[in-house]
Short mmCIF file of C-alpha atoms in Angstrom, two decimals:
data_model
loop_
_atom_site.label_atom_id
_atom_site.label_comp_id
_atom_site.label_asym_id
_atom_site.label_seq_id
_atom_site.Cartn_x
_atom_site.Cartn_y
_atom_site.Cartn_z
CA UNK A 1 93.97 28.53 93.58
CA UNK A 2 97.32 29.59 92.26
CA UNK A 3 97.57 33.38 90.85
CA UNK A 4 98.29 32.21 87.60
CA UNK A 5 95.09 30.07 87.24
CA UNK A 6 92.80 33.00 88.41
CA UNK A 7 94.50 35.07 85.93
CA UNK A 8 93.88 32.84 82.86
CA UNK A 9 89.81 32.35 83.66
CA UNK A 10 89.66 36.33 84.15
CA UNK A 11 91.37 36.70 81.12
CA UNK A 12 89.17 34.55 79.16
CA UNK A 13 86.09 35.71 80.94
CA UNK A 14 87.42 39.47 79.53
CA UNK A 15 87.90 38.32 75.67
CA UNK A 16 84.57 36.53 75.83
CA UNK A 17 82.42 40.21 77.44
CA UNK A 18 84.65 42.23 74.80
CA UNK A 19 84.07 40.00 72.01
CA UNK A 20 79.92 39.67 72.60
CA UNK A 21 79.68 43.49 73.28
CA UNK A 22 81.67 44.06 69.51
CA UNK A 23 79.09 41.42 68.22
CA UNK A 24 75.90 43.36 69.76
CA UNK A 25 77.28 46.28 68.79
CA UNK A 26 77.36 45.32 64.98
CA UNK A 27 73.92 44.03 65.23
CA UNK A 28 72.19 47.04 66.88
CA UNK A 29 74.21 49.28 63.85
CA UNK A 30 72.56 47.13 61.59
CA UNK A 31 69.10 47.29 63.53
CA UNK A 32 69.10 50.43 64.36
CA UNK A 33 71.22 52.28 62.82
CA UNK A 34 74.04 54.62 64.27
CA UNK A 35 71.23 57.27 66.14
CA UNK A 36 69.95 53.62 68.14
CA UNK A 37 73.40 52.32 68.69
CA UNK A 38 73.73 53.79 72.29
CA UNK A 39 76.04 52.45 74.87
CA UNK A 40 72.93 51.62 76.92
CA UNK A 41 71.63 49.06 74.28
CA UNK A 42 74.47 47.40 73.68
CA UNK A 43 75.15 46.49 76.81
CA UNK A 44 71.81 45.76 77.48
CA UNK A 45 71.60 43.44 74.21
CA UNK A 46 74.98 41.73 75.13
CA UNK A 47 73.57 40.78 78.62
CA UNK A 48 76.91 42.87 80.13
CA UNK A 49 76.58 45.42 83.19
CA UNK A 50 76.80 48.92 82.51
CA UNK A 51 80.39 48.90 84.70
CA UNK A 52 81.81 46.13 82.74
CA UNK A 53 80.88 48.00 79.48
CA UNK A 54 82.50 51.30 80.29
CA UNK A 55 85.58 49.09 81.52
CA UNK A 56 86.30 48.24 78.14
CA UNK A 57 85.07 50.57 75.93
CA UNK A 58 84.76 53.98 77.76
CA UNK A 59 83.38 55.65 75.00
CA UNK A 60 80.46 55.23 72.01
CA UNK A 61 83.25 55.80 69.32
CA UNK A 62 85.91 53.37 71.05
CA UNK A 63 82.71 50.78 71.08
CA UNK A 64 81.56 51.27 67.26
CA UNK A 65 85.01 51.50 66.33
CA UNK A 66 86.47 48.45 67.72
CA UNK A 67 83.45 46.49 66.54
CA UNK A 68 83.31 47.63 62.97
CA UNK A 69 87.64 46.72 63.30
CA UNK A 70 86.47 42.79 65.15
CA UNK A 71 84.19 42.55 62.27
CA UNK A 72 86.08 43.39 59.54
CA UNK A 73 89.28 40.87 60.76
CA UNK A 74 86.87 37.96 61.56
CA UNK A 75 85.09 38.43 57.85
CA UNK A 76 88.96 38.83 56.52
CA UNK A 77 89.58 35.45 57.79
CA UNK A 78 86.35 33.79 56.67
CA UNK A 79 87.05 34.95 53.19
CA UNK A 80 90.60 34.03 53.13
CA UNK A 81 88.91 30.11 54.70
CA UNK A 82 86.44 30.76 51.90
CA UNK A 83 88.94 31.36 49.62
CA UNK A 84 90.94 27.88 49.81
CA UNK A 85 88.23 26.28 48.58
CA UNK A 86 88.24 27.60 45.37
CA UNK A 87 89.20 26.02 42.16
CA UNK A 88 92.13 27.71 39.91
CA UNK A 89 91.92 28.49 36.75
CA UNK A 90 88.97 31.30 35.03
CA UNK A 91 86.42 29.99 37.29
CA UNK A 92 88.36 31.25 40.48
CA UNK A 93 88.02 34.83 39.46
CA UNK A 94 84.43 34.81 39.09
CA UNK A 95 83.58 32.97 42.37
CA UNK A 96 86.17 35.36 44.45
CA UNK A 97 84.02 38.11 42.60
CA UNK A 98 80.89 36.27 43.74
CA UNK A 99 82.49 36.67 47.59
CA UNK A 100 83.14 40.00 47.42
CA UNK A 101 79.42 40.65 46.19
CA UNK A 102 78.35 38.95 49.27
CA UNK A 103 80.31 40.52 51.91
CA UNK A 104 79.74 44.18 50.13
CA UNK A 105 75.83 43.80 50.93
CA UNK A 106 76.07 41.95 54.70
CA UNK A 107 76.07 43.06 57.94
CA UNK A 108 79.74 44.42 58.01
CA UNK A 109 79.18 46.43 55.14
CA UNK A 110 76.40 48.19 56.31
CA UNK A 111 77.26 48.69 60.04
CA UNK A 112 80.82 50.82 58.68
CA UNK A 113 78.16 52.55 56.46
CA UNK A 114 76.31 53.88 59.11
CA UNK A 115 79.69 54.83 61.44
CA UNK A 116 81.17 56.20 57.90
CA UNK A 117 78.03 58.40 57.03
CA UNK A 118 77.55 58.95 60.77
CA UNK A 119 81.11 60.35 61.43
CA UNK A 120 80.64 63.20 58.38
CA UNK A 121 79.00 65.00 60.97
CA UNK A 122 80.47 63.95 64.40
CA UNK A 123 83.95 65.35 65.15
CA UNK A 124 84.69 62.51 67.53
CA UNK A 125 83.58 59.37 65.82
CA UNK A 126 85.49 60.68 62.69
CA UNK A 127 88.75 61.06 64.52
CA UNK A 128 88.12 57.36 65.71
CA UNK A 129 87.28 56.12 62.21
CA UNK A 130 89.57 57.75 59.62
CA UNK A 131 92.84 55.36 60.88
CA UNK A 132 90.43 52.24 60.52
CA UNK A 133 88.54 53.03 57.18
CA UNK A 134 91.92 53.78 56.17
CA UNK A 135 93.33 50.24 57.36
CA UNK A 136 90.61 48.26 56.59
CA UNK A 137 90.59 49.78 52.94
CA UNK A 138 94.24 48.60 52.41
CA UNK A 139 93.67 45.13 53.76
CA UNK A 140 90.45 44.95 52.14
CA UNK A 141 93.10 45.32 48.51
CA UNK A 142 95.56 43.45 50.04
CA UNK A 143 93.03 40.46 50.36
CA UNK A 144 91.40 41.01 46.76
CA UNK A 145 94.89 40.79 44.93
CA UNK A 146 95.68 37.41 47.15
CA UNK A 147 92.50 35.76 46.40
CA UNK A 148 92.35 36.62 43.13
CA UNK A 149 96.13 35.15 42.63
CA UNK A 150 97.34 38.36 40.71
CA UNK A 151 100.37 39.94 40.88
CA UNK A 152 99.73 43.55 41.30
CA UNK A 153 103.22 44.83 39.91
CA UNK A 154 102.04 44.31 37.04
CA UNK A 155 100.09 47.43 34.66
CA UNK A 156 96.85 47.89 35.02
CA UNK A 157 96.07 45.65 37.53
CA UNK A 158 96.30 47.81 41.00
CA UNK A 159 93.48 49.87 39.02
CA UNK A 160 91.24 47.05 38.35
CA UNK A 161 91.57 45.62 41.53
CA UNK A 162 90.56 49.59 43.09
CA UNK A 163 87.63 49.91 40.33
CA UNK A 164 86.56 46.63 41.50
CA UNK A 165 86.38 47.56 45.05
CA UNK A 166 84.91 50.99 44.15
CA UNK A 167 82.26 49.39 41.85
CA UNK A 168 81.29 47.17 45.33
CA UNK A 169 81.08 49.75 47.25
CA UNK A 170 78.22 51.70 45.03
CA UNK A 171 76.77 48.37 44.63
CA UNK A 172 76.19 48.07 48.45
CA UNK A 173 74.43 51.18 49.09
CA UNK A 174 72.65 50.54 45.78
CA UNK A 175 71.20 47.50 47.65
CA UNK A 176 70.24 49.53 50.83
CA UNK A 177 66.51 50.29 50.45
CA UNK A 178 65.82 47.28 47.93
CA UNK A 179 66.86 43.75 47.42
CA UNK A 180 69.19 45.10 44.47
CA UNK A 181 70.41 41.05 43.85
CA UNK A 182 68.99 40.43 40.23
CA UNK A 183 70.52 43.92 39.20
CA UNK A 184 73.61 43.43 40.56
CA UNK A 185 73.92 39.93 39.72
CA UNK A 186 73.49 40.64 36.07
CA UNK A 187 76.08 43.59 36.23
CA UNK A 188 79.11 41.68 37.94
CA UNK A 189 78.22 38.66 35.20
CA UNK A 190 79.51 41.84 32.53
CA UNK A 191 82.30 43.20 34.99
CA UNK A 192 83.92 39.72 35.51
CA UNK A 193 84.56 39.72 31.77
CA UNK A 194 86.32 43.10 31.80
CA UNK A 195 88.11 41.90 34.96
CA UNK A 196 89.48 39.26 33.18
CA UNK A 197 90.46 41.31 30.28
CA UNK A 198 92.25 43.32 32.70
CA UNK A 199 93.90 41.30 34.83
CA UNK A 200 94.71 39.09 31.39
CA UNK A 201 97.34 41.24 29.35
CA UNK A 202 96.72 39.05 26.22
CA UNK A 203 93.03 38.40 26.94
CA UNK A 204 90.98 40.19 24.18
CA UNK A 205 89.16 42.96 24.55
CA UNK A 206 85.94 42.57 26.93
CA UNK A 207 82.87 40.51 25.83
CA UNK A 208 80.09 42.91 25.09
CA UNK A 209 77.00 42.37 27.57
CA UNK A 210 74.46 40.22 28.06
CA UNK A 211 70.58 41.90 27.84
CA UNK A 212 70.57 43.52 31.15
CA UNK A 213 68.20 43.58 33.79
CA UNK A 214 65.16 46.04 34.33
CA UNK A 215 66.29 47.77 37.07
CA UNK A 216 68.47 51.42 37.22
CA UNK A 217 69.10 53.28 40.18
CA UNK A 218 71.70 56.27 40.97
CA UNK B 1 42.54 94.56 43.85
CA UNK B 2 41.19 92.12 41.71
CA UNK B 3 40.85 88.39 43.10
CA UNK B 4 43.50 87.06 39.78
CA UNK B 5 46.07 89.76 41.07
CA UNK B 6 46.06 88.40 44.61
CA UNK B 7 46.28 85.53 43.85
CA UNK B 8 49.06 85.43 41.97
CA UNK B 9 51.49 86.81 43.87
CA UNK B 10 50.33 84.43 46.92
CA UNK B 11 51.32 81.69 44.81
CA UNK B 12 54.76 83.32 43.65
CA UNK B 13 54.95 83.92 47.41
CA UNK B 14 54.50 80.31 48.13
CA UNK B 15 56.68 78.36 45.37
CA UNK B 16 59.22 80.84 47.09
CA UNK B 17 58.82 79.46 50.87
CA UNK B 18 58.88 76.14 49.56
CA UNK B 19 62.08 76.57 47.14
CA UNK B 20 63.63 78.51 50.85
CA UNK B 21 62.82 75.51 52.33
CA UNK B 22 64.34 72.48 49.90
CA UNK B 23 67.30 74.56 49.84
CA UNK B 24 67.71 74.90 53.39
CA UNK B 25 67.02 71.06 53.91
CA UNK B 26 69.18 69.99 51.41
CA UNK B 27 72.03 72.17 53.44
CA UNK B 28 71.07 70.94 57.08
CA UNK B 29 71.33 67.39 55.87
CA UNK B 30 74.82 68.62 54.37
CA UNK B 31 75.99 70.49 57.51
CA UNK B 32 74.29 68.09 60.10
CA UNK B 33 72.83 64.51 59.18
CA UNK B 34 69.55 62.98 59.02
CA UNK B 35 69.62 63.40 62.78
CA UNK B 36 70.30 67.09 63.30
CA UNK B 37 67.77 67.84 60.49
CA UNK B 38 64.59 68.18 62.39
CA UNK B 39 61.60 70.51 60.72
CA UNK B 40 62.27 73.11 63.43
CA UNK B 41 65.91 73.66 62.25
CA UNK B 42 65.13 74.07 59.08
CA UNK B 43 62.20 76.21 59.71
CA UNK B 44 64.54 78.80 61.33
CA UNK B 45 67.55 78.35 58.53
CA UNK B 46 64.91 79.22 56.01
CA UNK B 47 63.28 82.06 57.69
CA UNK B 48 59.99 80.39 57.33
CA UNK B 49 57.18 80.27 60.22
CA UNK B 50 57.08 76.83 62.08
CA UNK B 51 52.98 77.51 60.81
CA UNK B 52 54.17 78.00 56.97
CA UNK B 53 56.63 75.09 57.49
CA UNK B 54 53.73 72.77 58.44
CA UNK B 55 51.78 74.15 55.89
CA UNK B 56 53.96 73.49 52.82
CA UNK B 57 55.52 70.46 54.38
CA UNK B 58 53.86 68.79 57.23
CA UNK B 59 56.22 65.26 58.20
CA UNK B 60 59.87 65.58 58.29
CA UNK B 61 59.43 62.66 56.01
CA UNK B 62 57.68 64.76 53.20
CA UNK B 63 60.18 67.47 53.51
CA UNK B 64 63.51 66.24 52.99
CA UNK B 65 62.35 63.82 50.11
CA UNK B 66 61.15 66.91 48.68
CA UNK B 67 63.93 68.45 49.20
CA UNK B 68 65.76 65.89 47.66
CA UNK B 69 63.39 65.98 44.33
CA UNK B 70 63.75 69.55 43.98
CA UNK B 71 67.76 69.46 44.10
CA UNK B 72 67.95 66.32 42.06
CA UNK B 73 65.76 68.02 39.05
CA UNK B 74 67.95 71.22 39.64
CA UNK B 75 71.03 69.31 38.97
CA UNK B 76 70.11 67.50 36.35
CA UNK B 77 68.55 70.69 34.61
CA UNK B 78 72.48 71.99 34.92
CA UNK B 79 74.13 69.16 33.88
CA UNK B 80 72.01 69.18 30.82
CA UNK B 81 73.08 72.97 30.43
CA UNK B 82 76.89 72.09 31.39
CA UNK B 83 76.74 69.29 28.55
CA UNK B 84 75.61 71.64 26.10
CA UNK B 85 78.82 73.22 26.27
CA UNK B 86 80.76 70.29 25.71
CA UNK B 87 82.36 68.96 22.52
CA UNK B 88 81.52 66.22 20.20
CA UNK B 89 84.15 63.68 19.61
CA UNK B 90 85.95 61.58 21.99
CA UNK B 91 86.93 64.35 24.51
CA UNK B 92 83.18 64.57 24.93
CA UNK B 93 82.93 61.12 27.13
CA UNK B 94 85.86 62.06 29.46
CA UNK B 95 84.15 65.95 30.51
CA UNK B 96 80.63 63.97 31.00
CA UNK B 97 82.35 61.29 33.24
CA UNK B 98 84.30 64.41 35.40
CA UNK B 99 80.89 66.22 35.45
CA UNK B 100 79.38 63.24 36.79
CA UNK B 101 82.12 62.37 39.13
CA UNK B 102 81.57 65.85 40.73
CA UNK B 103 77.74 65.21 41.00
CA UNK B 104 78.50 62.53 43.16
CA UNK B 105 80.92 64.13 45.64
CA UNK B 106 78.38 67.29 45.50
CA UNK B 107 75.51 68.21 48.15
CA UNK B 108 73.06 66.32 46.45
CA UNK B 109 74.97 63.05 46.79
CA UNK B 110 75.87 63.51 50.05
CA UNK B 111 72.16 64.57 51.55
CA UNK B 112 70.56 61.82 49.78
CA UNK B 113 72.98 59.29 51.25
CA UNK B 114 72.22 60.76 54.94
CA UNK B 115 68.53 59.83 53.68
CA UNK B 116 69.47 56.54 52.01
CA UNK B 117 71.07 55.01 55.34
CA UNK B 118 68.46 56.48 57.57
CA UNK B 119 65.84 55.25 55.51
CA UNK B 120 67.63 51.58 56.47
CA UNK B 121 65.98 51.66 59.80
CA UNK B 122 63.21 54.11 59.42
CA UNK B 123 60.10 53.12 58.28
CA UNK B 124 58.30 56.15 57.38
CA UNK B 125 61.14 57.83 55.58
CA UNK B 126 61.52 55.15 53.72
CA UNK B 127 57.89 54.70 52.30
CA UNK B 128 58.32 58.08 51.29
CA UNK B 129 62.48 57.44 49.99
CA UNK B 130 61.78 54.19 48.02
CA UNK B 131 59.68 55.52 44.83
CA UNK B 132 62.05 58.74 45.37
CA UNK B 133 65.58 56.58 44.97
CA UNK B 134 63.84 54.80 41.85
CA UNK B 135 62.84 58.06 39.83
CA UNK B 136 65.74 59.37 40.60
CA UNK B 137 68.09 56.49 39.42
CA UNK B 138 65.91 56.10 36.24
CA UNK B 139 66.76 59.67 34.74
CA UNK B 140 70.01 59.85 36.33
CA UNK B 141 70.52 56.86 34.07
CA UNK B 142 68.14 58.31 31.39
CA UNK B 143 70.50 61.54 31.67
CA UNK B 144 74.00 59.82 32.05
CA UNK B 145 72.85 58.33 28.25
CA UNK B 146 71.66 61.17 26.89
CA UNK B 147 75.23 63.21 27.82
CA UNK B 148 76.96 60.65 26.35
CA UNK B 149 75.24 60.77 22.96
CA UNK B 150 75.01 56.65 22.92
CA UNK B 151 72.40 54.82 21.73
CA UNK B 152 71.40 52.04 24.43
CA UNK B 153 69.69 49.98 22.36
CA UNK B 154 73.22 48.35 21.21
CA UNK B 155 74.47 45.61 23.23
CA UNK B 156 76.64 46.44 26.20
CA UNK B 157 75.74 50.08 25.82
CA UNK B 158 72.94 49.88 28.73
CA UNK B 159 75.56 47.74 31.14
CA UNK B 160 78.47 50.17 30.80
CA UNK B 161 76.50 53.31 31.86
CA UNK B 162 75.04 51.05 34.59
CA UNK B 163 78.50 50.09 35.70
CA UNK B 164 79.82 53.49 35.73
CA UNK B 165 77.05 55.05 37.80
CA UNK B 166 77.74 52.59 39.79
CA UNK B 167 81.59 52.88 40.39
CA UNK B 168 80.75 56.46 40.64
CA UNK B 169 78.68 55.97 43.77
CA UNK B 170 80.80 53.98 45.61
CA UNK B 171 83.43 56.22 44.86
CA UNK B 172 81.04 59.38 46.06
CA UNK B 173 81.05 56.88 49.88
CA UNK B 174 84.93 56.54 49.54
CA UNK B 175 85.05 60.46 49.59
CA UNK B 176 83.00 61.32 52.72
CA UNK B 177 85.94 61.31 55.67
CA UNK B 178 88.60 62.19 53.45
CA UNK B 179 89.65 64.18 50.37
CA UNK B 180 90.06 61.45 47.88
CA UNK B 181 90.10 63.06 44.72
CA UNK B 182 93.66 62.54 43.86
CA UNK B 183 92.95 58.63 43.53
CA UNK B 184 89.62 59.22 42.09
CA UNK B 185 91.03 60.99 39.28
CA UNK B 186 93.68 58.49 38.68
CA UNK B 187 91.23 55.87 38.93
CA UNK B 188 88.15 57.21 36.54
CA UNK B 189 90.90 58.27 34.52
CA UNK B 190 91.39 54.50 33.59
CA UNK B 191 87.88 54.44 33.57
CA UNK B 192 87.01 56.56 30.66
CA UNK B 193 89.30 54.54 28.34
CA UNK B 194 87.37 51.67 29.38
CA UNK B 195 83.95 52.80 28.90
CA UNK B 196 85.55 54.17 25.60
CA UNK B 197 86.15 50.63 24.52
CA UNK B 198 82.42 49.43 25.53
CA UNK B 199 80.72 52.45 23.75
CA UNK B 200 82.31 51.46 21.22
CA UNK B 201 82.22 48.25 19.76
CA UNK B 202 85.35 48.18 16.78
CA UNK B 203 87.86 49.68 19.49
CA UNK B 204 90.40 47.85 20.65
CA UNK B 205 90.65 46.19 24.31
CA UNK B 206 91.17 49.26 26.98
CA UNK B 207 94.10 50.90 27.49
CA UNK B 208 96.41 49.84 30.37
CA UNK B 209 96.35 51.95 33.23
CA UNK B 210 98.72 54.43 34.22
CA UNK B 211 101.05 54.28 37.02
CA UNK B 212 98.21 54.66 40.01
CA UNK B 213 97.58 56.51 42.94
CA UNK B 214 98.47 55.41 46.50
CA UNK B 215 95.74 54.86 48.99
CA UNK B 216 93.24 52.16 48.75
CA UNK B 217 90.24 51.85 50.67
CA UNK B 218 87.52 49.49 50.79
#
C-alpha cells in the first residue's frame, strides 16, 4: 500500500472515533447530566479505548465543548435543510417559529444547558465555553434572520429577532421538569402575531390573544 | 421555669436554625452548584450541628427545595414591598418589568436553576422540585399581575404576563457566563413598550425599537 492510501483510511477512521465520541458525549449530557458526563463513560458508551479518547480530546472541557460546538453546526444545517422546504409568504414565519420551538426543547438545547449552568461554577469549563456560547449565539441570529427572510437593517427587527431567541430560551428550561408543549404551544400561537407585527412595519398592531392555556410557571 | 416559657424560646431557637440553614443553602448553590452543595457543607456554612441539620432537614432533597421555598416567599414578600413604592401611571409598568428583570439575574434565579437542571436527571430531587417549580410559577405569575395593576380577566392580558416571564427567564440563562445587562436593558427596554401595547387594548401597535445592542446569543 502506497502512503497516501494508508493516510486517507486513518484519516477517515479518525473523523469517524471523533465524531461518535461528540455524539456519546451529547447523549450522556442529556442522560446524565454534566456530574455523569465523565471521560470514562463516554468512551465507554462510544465503544472507543481510553488512549484513543485522550488522543483527541485530552481534557473533559475540550470533550463537552467540542460536542456541544458538532451539535450545534450539524442542527444549523438540518434547520437551514429544514428550512428550504418551507412555503413563502405569512405561513413561513410561523413554521420557522414552529422549528425553533423544536430545537429550543431537544437534545442540543439541553446538553449546552447543563455545560452552561455547569461552567458558573467550574473555572475551566467556563474558559472553554464562553468563546462558543458566544459563537453559537451569533450564528444561532444569523440563522433566525435568514430563515425568516428579513432584512435586519431594518428598525425594530434585530430586537424582535433577540426577544424571539430570548423568549426560546426561557421556554426551554420552562420545559425541563414537565412536558411544557400545550403551554408553550398556545404562547408562540400569540407571539407569532406580534412577530409579524414586528417584523411587518405596516402590519397593525398585534392581535390580542387567544384564551390561554392552564398552565403558569416562573 | 414554666413548661410555656421553655418552650417558646426552643421554638424561636429552631425557626432560627432552619432560617440559618435556607440561607446558607440558597448561597452554596450560588457559590458552588447542585454538586458542591452536599448537607455537610451547608451544615458547617450555617454553624448548625450535622445532628440539628438532620433534624430540621433530613435528605439533601428536602433541604434545598426548602431552601428554595423560603427564598422564593422572601422575595416575593419584597417585591410586594418594592412595588408599593412605585408610581401609578405608565412609568409604573417599566420599574415592575426592571424589578423583575433583576429577580431573575438574582440568587434565587440562579439556585433554583442549579436545582431545575439537576432535577433533569435526578429522580428524588425532582419528586420533591416538581410541585415546588409549579407553586412557585403560579404566584410568581399571580404576583407579576398583581404589580402590574392589570386585570387578567381581559383578553391577551393573561398571555402577555406569560410571555414576559418567560423572555425574562431565558434572559436570566443568557446572563450566567457573562455580564449581559447592557443588551438586556436595550432589549426589555423594547419590551415594555410592547407589553404597554397588550395591556392595553386602544394603544397603538408598539413602538419601534431603538438602535440595539451588540451581542447576540442563543
Amino acid at each position: 500500500m502506497s502512503t497516501a492510501s494508508t493516510r486517507v483510511p486513518q484519516q477517515e477512521r479518525s473523523r469517524a472515533t471523533r465524531a461518535r465520541l461528540l455524539e456519546a458525549t451529547v447523549d450522556c449530557l442529556v442522560e446524565y447530566g454534566w456530574s455523569g458526563t465523565t471521560t470514562t463513560v463516554v468512551a465507554a458508551r462510544a465503544g472507543v479505548s481510553r488512549g484513543a479518547q485522550l488522543h483527541h480530546y485530552p481534557t473533559r472541557a475540550a470533550l463537552v465543548t467540542a460536542a456541544v460546538a458538532h451539535l450545534a453546526d450539524r442542527r444549523a444545517a438540518e434547520l437551514r435543510t429544514e428550512a428550504e422546504a418551507l412555503p413563502a409568504g405569512p405561513q413561513r414565519l410561523d413554521r420557522v417559529v414552529d422549528l425553533l420551538g423544536v430545537a429550543f426543547t431537544g437534545p442540543l438545547f439541553v446538553a449546552a444547558l447543563e455545560l452552561w449552568v455547569a461552567a458558573r461554577t467550574d473555572a475551566e469549563l467556563r474558559r472553554a465555553l464562553v468563546p462558543l456560547e458566544a459563537r453559537v449565539g451569533r450564528e444561532m441570529h444569523r440563522l433566525t434572520v435568514a430563515l425568516l427572510g428579513v432584512d435586519e437593517r431594518r428598525p425594530g427587527v434585530r430586537e424582535a429577532v433577540q426577544a424571539t431567541l430570548d423568549l426560546l430560551r426561557g421556554l426551554g428550561v420552562a420545559n425541563l421538569l414537565n412536558d411544557d408543549s400545550a403551554r408553550r404551544t398556545a404562547l408562540l400561537h400569540t407571539w407569532k402575531r406580534q412577530l409579524a407585527a414586528l417584523l411587518t412595519p405596516d402590519a397593525g398592531p398585534p392581535e390580542r390573544a387567544t384564551p390561554g392555556p392552564e398552565r403558569d410557571r416562573q
